Amino acid sequence: MLQKWAFRSVFAYLLLGVILYVYLFYLADSTLPQMYKGGSADPETFMSSREIMLSEEFSTIKNLLFFLSTPYEWLFYFLILIFGVSRAFERWAKGTTKVGFLQTAIYLFWLSLVSYIAIFPFQFISYKVSTTYNISTQTFSMWMKDELTDFWVNFLLTFIIVSVLYALIKRFKKRWWLAAWALSVPFSIFMMFVQPVLIDPLYNDFYPLQDKKLEAQILDIASRANIPAEHVFEVDMSEKTNALNAYVTGIGSNSRIVLWDTTLEQLEDEEILFVMAHEMAHYVEKHIYIGIAIYIVLSFIGLYIAARLMNWIVRKYSDEMKISDVSNLSSLPLFLMITSMLMFAVSPFSNWISRYEETRADRYAIEMTQDKEAAISSFQKLSKVGLSQVNPPLLVKIFRYGHPTMLERLNMLEEYEIEEKKEEKTP
């Protein structure tokens, strides 16, 4: 039975890999519809033929890595369960110490280490692809430094979460998922509050925007939008990437509007002002708080489903999974596998919500700046520098895109101009 389960799961993964490869490299359609040829969304108007070819290659490889790495994670968790690796880690931890929280720490260390080693090939291939296509500028040593920082930050956070989670499972046999959900909400909000000042600086240096003239222009837009901003932050990203980005992070008094230095170097001031107006729209329209509300609902449903599935699987397949009780630490890979599957399943919905909010932010930015040309050129440069597809395949858009495609964003600007002209003609 064990060999049959292992063989079938590996075979299913390999078959999925072949199907995804054929779809992405041979069947998926990313060509631009004829009606958009020659317009602002046509890559031929702002990219060279070589850049178009590289963007297609790079995007396709990254998409394949994404779709392969997610089920690979599920396969990994499944195999360490059925082969008894997770149970061995738990026995090892219990045999080392009698102190409960130390047992959790020892178990998690070995699980985290084995997980990191198993997933490392995907991480390394992704890094090499990014450097090959000149997206990443990191040396291997710099990249490994970030990887190790990730490992220990994730280990610490996971240790806190898992310690509390399994204490709740032991305390509330049937309603542990409800208690876990009730505690996860304030914990997630707390992490959003402290991330800009405690976690983000572990990876990069943040400082107030050095171009004071540009900062004054950005703060003027913030003032007109009734945003209580005193500083705009820039972050040193050029030693890691050539890509462009800006974002809003944190909540409450720890909210920050952040610009990558690559964005400052490669965009004109008018384009940066459009990008900043876009980011401010997320604050104005309270997208962060909407996101928190959606998280509260989805995490409630997700934890309930995870608990029901874990109880059913352990009850029916305890011998095969090498789990005698849900409260055992060895059941953690099962919990992680189920929650990962649920998150992947709900990603089309969450991405759709995100794309809607980003579209709202784009529209807000063009209404605030009234600079269509800067908006168009900023989107074109984002696509060109990041080697992103203007019109990605439908499956990629559904599962990967939290932003509208460049075709949709540039087309929205064209339609906005048409709407404006119609309104001007209306008496």
JSON list of C-alpha atoms in Angstrom, two decimals, residues 187-319:
[
{"chain": "A", "resi": 187, "resn": "PHE", "atom": "CA", "xyz": [-1.96, 38.25, 15.41]},
{"chain": "A", "resi": 188, "resn": "SER", "atom": "CA", "xyz": [-2.20, 38.96, 11.66]},
{"chain": "A", "resi": 189, "resn": "ILE", "atom": "CA", "xyz": [-3.12, 42.60, 12.29]},
{"chain": "A", "resi": 190, "resn": "PHE", "atom": "CA", "xyz": [-0.20, 42.89, 14.72]},
{"chain": "A", "resi": 191, "resn": "MET", "atom": "CA", "xyz": [2.18, 41.45, 12.12]},
{"chain": "A", "resi": 192, "resn": "MET", "atom": "CA", "xyz": [0.93, 43.93, 9.53]},
{"chain": "A", "resi": 193, "resn": "PHE", "atom": "CA", "xyz": [1.58, 46.71, 12.03]},
{"chain": "A", "resi": 194, "resn": "VAL", "atom": "CA", "xyz": [5.14, 45.69, 12.91]},
{"chain": "A", "resi": 195, "resn": "GLN", "atom": "CA", "xyz": [6.29, 44.39, 9.52]},
{"chain": "A", "resi": 196, "resn": "PRO", "atom": "CA", "xyz": [7.45, 47.80, 8.16]},
{"chain": "A", "resi": 197, "resn": "VAL", "atom": "CA", "xyz": [9.60, 48.53, 11.22]},
{"chain": "A", "resi": 198, "resn": "LEU", "atom": "CA", "xyz": [10.77, 45.08, 12.35]},
{"chain": "A", "resi": 199, "resn": "ILE", "atom": "CA", "xyz": [10.77, 42.62, 9.46]},
{"chain": "A", "resi": 200, "resn": "ASP", "atom": "CA", "xyz": [11.27, 44.60, 6.23]},
{"chain": "A", "resi": 201, "resn": "PRO", "atom": "CA", "xyz": [14.49, 46.29, 7.49]},
{"chain": "A", "resi": 202, "resn": "LEU", "atom": "CA", "xyz": [16.05, 42.81, 7.88]},
{"chain": "A", "resi": 203, "resn": "TYR", "atom": "CA", "xyz": [16.20, 42.59, 4.08]},
{"chain": "A", "resi": 204, "resn": "ASN", "atom": "CA", "xyz": [16.69, 46.17, 2.88]},
{"chain": "A", "resi": 205, "resn": "ASP", "atom": "CA", "xyz": [17.61, 49.67, 3.97]},
{"chain": "A", "resi": 206, "resn": "PHE", "atom": "CA", "xyz": [14.73, 52.17, 4.15]},
{"chain": "A", "resi": 207, "resn": "TYR", "atom": "CA", "xyz": [15.16, 55.93, 4.37]},
{"chain": "A", "resi": 208, "resn": "PRO", "atom": "CA", "xyz": [13.14, 59.08, 3.59]},
{"chain": "A", "resi": 209, "resn": "LEU", "atom": "CA", "xyz": [13.01, 60.02, -0.08]},
{"chain": "A", "resi": 210, "resn": "GLN", "atom": "CA", "xyz": [16.18, 61.98, -0.84]},
{"chain": "A", "resi": 211, "resn": "ASP", "atom": "CA", "xyz": [14.70, 64.00, -3.71]},
{"chain": "A", "resi": 212, "resn": "LYS", "atom": "CA", "xyz": [12.91, 66.62, -1.59]},
{"chain": "A", "resi": 213, "resn": "LYS", "atom": "CA", "xyz": [11.33, 68.35, -4.60]},
{"chain": "A", "resi": 214, "resn": "LEU", "atom": "CA", "xyz": [9.74, 65.08, -5.71]},
{"chain": "A", "resi": 215, "resn": "GLU", "atom": "CA", "xyz": [8.75, 64.28, -2.12]},
{"chain": "A", "resi": 216, "resn": "ALA", "atom": "CA", "xyz": [6.99, 67.66, -1.87]},
{"chain": "A", "resi": 217, "resn": "GLN", "atom": "CA", "xyz": [5.04, 66.90, -5.06]},
{"chain": "A", "resi": 218, "resn": "ILE", "atom": "CA", "xyz": [4.05, 63.47, -3.73]},
{"chain": "A", "resi": 219, "resn": "LEU", "atom": "CA", "xyz": [3.02, 64.91, -0.36]},
{"chain": "A", "resi": 220, "resn": "ASP", "atom": "CA", "xyz": [0.94, 67.52, -2.20]},
{"chain": "A", "resi": 221, "resn": "ILE", "atom": "CA", "xyz": [-1.02, 64.73, -3.87]},
{"chain": "A", "resi": 222, "resn": "ALA", "atom": "CA", "xyz": [-1.34, 63.05, -0.46]},
{"chain": "A", "resi": 223, "resn": "SER", "atom": "CA", "xyz": [-2.67, 66.27, 1.02]},
{"chain": "A", "resi": 224, "resn": "ARG", "atom": "CA", "xyz": [-5.28, 66.62, -1.73]},
{"chain": "A", "resi": 225, "resn": "ALA", "atom": "CA", "xyz": [-6.30, 63.03, -1.04]},
{"chain": "A", "resi": 226, "resn": "ASN", "atom": "CA", "xyz": [-6.54, 63.75, 2.73]},
{"chain": "A", "resi": 227, "resn": "ILE", "atom": "CA", "xyz": [-3.77, 61.28, 3.52]},
{"chain": "A", "resi": 228, "resn": "PRO", "atom": "CA", "xyz": [-1.82, 62.16, 6.71]},
{"chain": "A", "resi": 229, "resn": "ALA", "atom": "CA", "xyz": [1.61, 61.38, 5.20]},
{"chain": "A", "resi": 230, "resn": "GLU", "atom": "CA", "xyz": [4.77, 63.12, 6.41]},
{"chain": "A", "resi": 231, "resn": "HIS", "atom": "CA", "xyz": [7.38, 61.13, 4.49]},
{"chain": "A", "resi": 232, "resn": "VAL", "atom": "CA", "xyz": [7.75, 58.96, 1.43]},
{"chain": "A", "resi": 233, "resn": "PHE", "atom": "CA", "xyz": [10.30, 56.18, 1.85]},
{"chain": "A", "resi": 234, "resn": "GLU", "atom": "CA", "xyz": [12.71, 54.80, -0.68]},
{"chain": "A", "resi": 235, "resn": "VAL", "atom": "CA", "xyz": [14.36, 51.42, -0.40]},
{"chain": "A", "resi": 236, "resn": "ASP", "atom": "CA", "xyz": [17.68, 50.28, -1.80]},
{"chain": "A", "resi": 237, "resn": "MET", "atom": "CA", "xyz": [16.72, 47.52, -4.23]},
{"chain": "A", "resi": 238, "resn": "SER", "atom": "CA", "xyz": [19.13, 48.14, -7.12]},
{"chain": "A", "resi": 239, "resn": "GLU", "atom": "CA", "xyz": [21.71, 45.75, -5.66]},
{"chain": "A", "resi": 240, "resn": "LYS", "atom": "CA", "xyz": [19.08, 42.99, -5.87]},
{"chain": "A", "resi": 241, "resn": "THR", "atom": "CA", "xyz": [16.94, 43.66, -8.92]},
{"chain": "A", "resi": 242, "resn": "ASN", "atom": "CA", "xyz": [16.34, 45.80, -12.00]},
{"chain": "A", "resi": 243, "resn": "ALA", "atom": "CA", "xyz": [12.56, 45.52, -11.64]},
{"chain": "A", "resi": 244, "resn": "LEU", "atom": "CA", "xyz": [10.40, 48.52, -10.71]},
{"chain": "A", "resi": 245, "resn": "ASN", "atom": "CA", "xyz": [7.96, 48.69, -7.82]},
{"chain": "A", "resi": 246, "resn": "ALA", "atom": "CA", "xyz": [6.22, 50.86, -5.27]},
{"chain": "A", "resi": 247, "resn": "TYR", "atom": "CA", "xyz": [3.80, 49.80, -2.56]},
{"chain": "A", "resi": 248, "resn": "VAL", "atom": "CA", "xyz": [1.89, 50.63, 0.60]},
{"chain": "A", "resi": 249, "resn": "THR", "atom": "CA", "xyz": [2.68, 48.54, 3.66]},
{"chain": "A", "resi": 250, "resn": "GLY", "atom": "CA", "xyz": [1.62, 48.47, 7.31]},
{"chain": "A", "resi": 251, "resn": "ILE", "atom": "CA", "xyz": [-1.49, 49.83, 8.97]},
{"chain": "A", "resi": 252, "resn": "GLY", "atom": "CA", "xyz": [-2.30, 52.74, 11.26]},
{"chain": "A", "resi": 253, "resn": "SER", "atom": "CA", "xyz": [0.60, 54.91, 12.37]},
{"chain": "A", "resi": 254, "resn": "ASN", "atom": "CA", "xyz": [3.08, 52.42, 10.85]},
{"chain": "A", "resi": 255, "resn": "SER", "atom": "CA", "xyz": [1.72, 52.77, 7.31]},
{"chain": "A", "resi": 256, "resn": "ARG", "atom": "CA", "xyz": [4.39, 53.53, 4.75]},
{"chain": "A", "resi": 257, "resn": "ILE", "atom": "CA", "xyz": [4.43, 54.51, 1.10]},
{"chain": "A", "resi": 258, "resn": "VAL", "atom": "CA", "xyz": [7.59, 53.00, -0.36]},
{"chain": "A", "resi": 259, "resn": "LEU", "atom": "CA", "xyz": [9.42, 53.54, -3.64]},
{"chain": "A", "resi": 260, "resn": "TRP", "atom": "CA", "xyz": [12.17, 51.27, -4.91]},
{"chain": "A", "resi": 261, "resn": "ASP", "atom": "CA", "xyz": [15.30, 53.17, -5.94]},
{"chain": "A", "resi": 262, "resn": "THR", "atom": "CA", "xyz": [15.11, 51.41, -9.31]},
{"chain": "A", "resi": 263, "resn": "THR", "atom": "CA", "xyz": [11.76, 53.12, -9.85]},
{"chain": "A", "resi": 264, "resn": "LEU", "atom": "CA", "xyz": [13.30, 56.48, -9.03]},
{"chain": "A", "resi": 265, "resn": "GLU", "atom": "CA", "xyz": [16.16, 55.86, -11.45]},
{"chain": "A", "resi": 266, "resn": "GLN", "atom": "CA", "xyz": [14.13, 54.65, -14.43]},
{"chain": "A", "resi": 267, "resn": "LEU", "atom": "CA", "xyz": [10.86, 56.61, -14.28]},
{"chain": "A", "resi": 268, "resn": "GLU", "atom": "CA", "xyz": [10.35, 60.32, -14.92]},
{"chain": "A", "resi": 269, "resn": "ASP", "atom": "CA", "xyz": [8.91, 62.46, -12.13]},
{"chain": "A", "resi": 270, "resn": "GLU", "atom": "CA", "xyz": [5.48, 62.61, -13.82]},
{"chain": "A", "resi": 271, "resn": "GLU", "atom": "CA", "xyz": [5.41, 58.83, -14.06]},
{"chain": "A", "resi": 272, "resn": "ILE", "atom": "CA", "xyz": [6.42, 58.46, -10.42]},
{"chain": "A", "resi": 273, "resn": "LEU", "atom": "CA", "xyz": [3.63, 60.84, -9.39]},
{"chain": "A", "resi": 274, "resn": "PHE", "atom": "CA", "xyz": [1.13, 58.62, -11.23]},
{"chain": "A", "resi": 275, "resn": "VAL", "atom": "CA", "xyz": [2.52, 55.52, -9.50]},
{"chain": "A", "resi": 276, "resn": "MET", "atom": "CA", "xyz": [2.33, 57.26, -6.12]},
{"chain": "A", "resi": 277, "resn": "ALA", "atom": "CA", "xyz": [-1.24, 58.39, -6.74]},
{"chain": "A", "resi": 278, "resn": "HIS", "atom": "CA", "xyz": [-2.06, 54.76, -7.50]},
{"chain": "A", "resi": 279, "resn": "GLU", "atom": "CA", "xyz": [-0.56, 53.63, -4.18]},
{"chain": "A", "resi": 280, "resn": "MET", "atom": "CA", "xyz": [-2.39, 56.38, -2.29]},
{"chain": "A", "resi": 281, "resn": "ALA", "atom": "CA", "xyz": [-5.65, 55.14, -3.77]},
{"chain": "A", "resi": 282, "resn": "HIS", "atom": "CA", "xyz": [-5.29, 51.95, -1.74]},
{"chain": "A", "resi": 283, "resn": "TYR", "atom": "CA", "xyz": [-5.28, 54.09, 1.41]},
{"chain": "A", "resi": 284, "resn": "VAL", "atom": "CA", "xyz": [-8.12, 56.35, 0.26]},
{"chain": "A", "resi": 285, "resn": "GLU", "atom": "CA", "xyz": [-10.36, 53.43, -0.71]},
{"chain": "A", "resi": 286, "resn": "LYS", "atom": "CA", "xyz": [-9.39, 51.46, 2.41]},
{"chain": "A", "resi": 287, "resn": "HIS", "atom": "CA", "xyz": [-8.19, 48.44, 0.45]},
{"chain": "A", "resi": 288, "resn": "ILE", "atom": "CA", "xyz": [-5.95, 47.32, 3.32]},
{"chain": "A", "resi": 289, "resn": "TYR", "atom": "CA", "xyz": [-8.95, 47.10, 5.67]},
{"chain": "A", "resi": 290, "resn": "ILE", "atom": "CA", "xyz": [-11.06, 45.41, 3.01]},
{"chain": "A", "resi": 291, "resn": "GLY", "atom": "CA", "xyz": [-8.25, 42.87, 2.69]},
{"chain": "A", "resi": 292, "resn": "ILE", "atom": "CA", "xyz": [-8.29, 42.29, 6.44]},
{"chain": "A", "resi": 293, "resn": "ALA", "atom": "CA", "xyz": [-12.07, 41.73, 6.35]},
{"chain": "A", "resi": 294, "resn": "ILE", "atom": "CA", "xyz": [-11.75, 39.22, 3.49]},
{"chain": "A", "resi": 295, "resn": "TYR", "atom": "CA", "xyz": [-8.94, 37.46, 5.35]},
{"chain": "A", "resi": 296, "resn": "ILE", "atom": "CA", "xyz": [-11.12, 37.16, 8.46]},
{"chain": "A", "resi": 297, "resn": "VAL", "atom": "CA", "xyz": [-13.91, 35.50, 6.48]},
{"chain": "A", "resi": 298, "resn": "LEU", "atom": "CA", "xyz": [-11.70, 33.21, 4.38]},
{"chain": "A", "resi": 299, "resn": "SER", "atom": "CA", "xyz": [-9.53, 32.12, 7.32]},
{"chain": "A", "resi": 300, "resn": "PHE", "atom": "CA", "xyz": [-12.69, 31.23, 9.30]},
{"chain": "A", "resi": 301, "resn": "ILE", "atom": "CA", "xyz": [-13.95, 29.02, 6.47]},
{"chain": "A", "resi": 302, "resn": "GLY", "atom": "CA", "xyz": [-10.48, 27.65, 5.71]},
{"chain": "A", "resi": 303, "resn": "LEU", "atom": "CA", "xyz": [-9.67, 26.61, 9.28]},
{"chain": "A", "resi": 304, "resn": "TYR", "atom": "CA", "xyz": [-13.08, 24.96, 9.64]},
{"chain": "A", "resi": 305, "resn": "ILE", "atom": "CA", "xyz": [-12.55, 22.93, 6.46]},
{"chain": "A", "resi": 306, "resn": "ALA", "atom": "CA", "xyz": [-8.96, 22.08, 7.46]},
{"chain": "A", "resi": 307, "resn": "ALA", "atom": "CA", "xyz": [-10.11, 20.80, 10.85]},
{"chain": "A", "resi": 308, "resn": "ARG", "atom": "CA", "xyz": [-12.84, 18.65, 9.33]},
{"chain": "A", "resi": 309, "resn": "LEU", "atom": "CA", "xyz": [-10.48, 17.19, 6.73]},
{"chain": "A", "resi": 310, "resn": "MET", "atom": "CA", "xyz": [-7.73, 16.51, 9.28]},
{"chain": "A", "resi": 311, "resn": "ASN", "atom": "CA", "xyz": [-10.14, 14.69, 11.60]},
{"chain": "A", "resi": 312, "resn": "TRP", "atom": "CA", "xyz": [-11.50, 12.61, 8.73]},
{"chain": "A", "resi": 313, "resn": "ILE", "atom": "CA", "xyz": [-8.08, 11.70, 7.30]},
{"chain": "A", "resi": 314, "resn": "VAL", "atom": "CA", "xyz": [-6.58, 10.79, 10.68]},
{"chain": "A", "resi": 315, "resn": "ARG", "atom": "CA", "xyz": [-9.66, 8.74, 11.58]},
{"chain": "A", "resi": 316, "resn": "LYS", "atom": "CA", "xyz": [-9.67, 6.82, 8.28]},
{"chain": "A", "resi": 317, "resn": "TYR", "atom": "CA", "xyz": [-5.97, 6.70, 7.31]},
{"chain": "A", "resi": 318, "resn": "SER", "atom": "CA", "xyz": [-4.07, 7.00, 10.59]},
{"chain": "A", "resi": 319, "resn": "ASP", "atom": "CA", "xyz": [-1.88, 3.96, 9.86]}
]
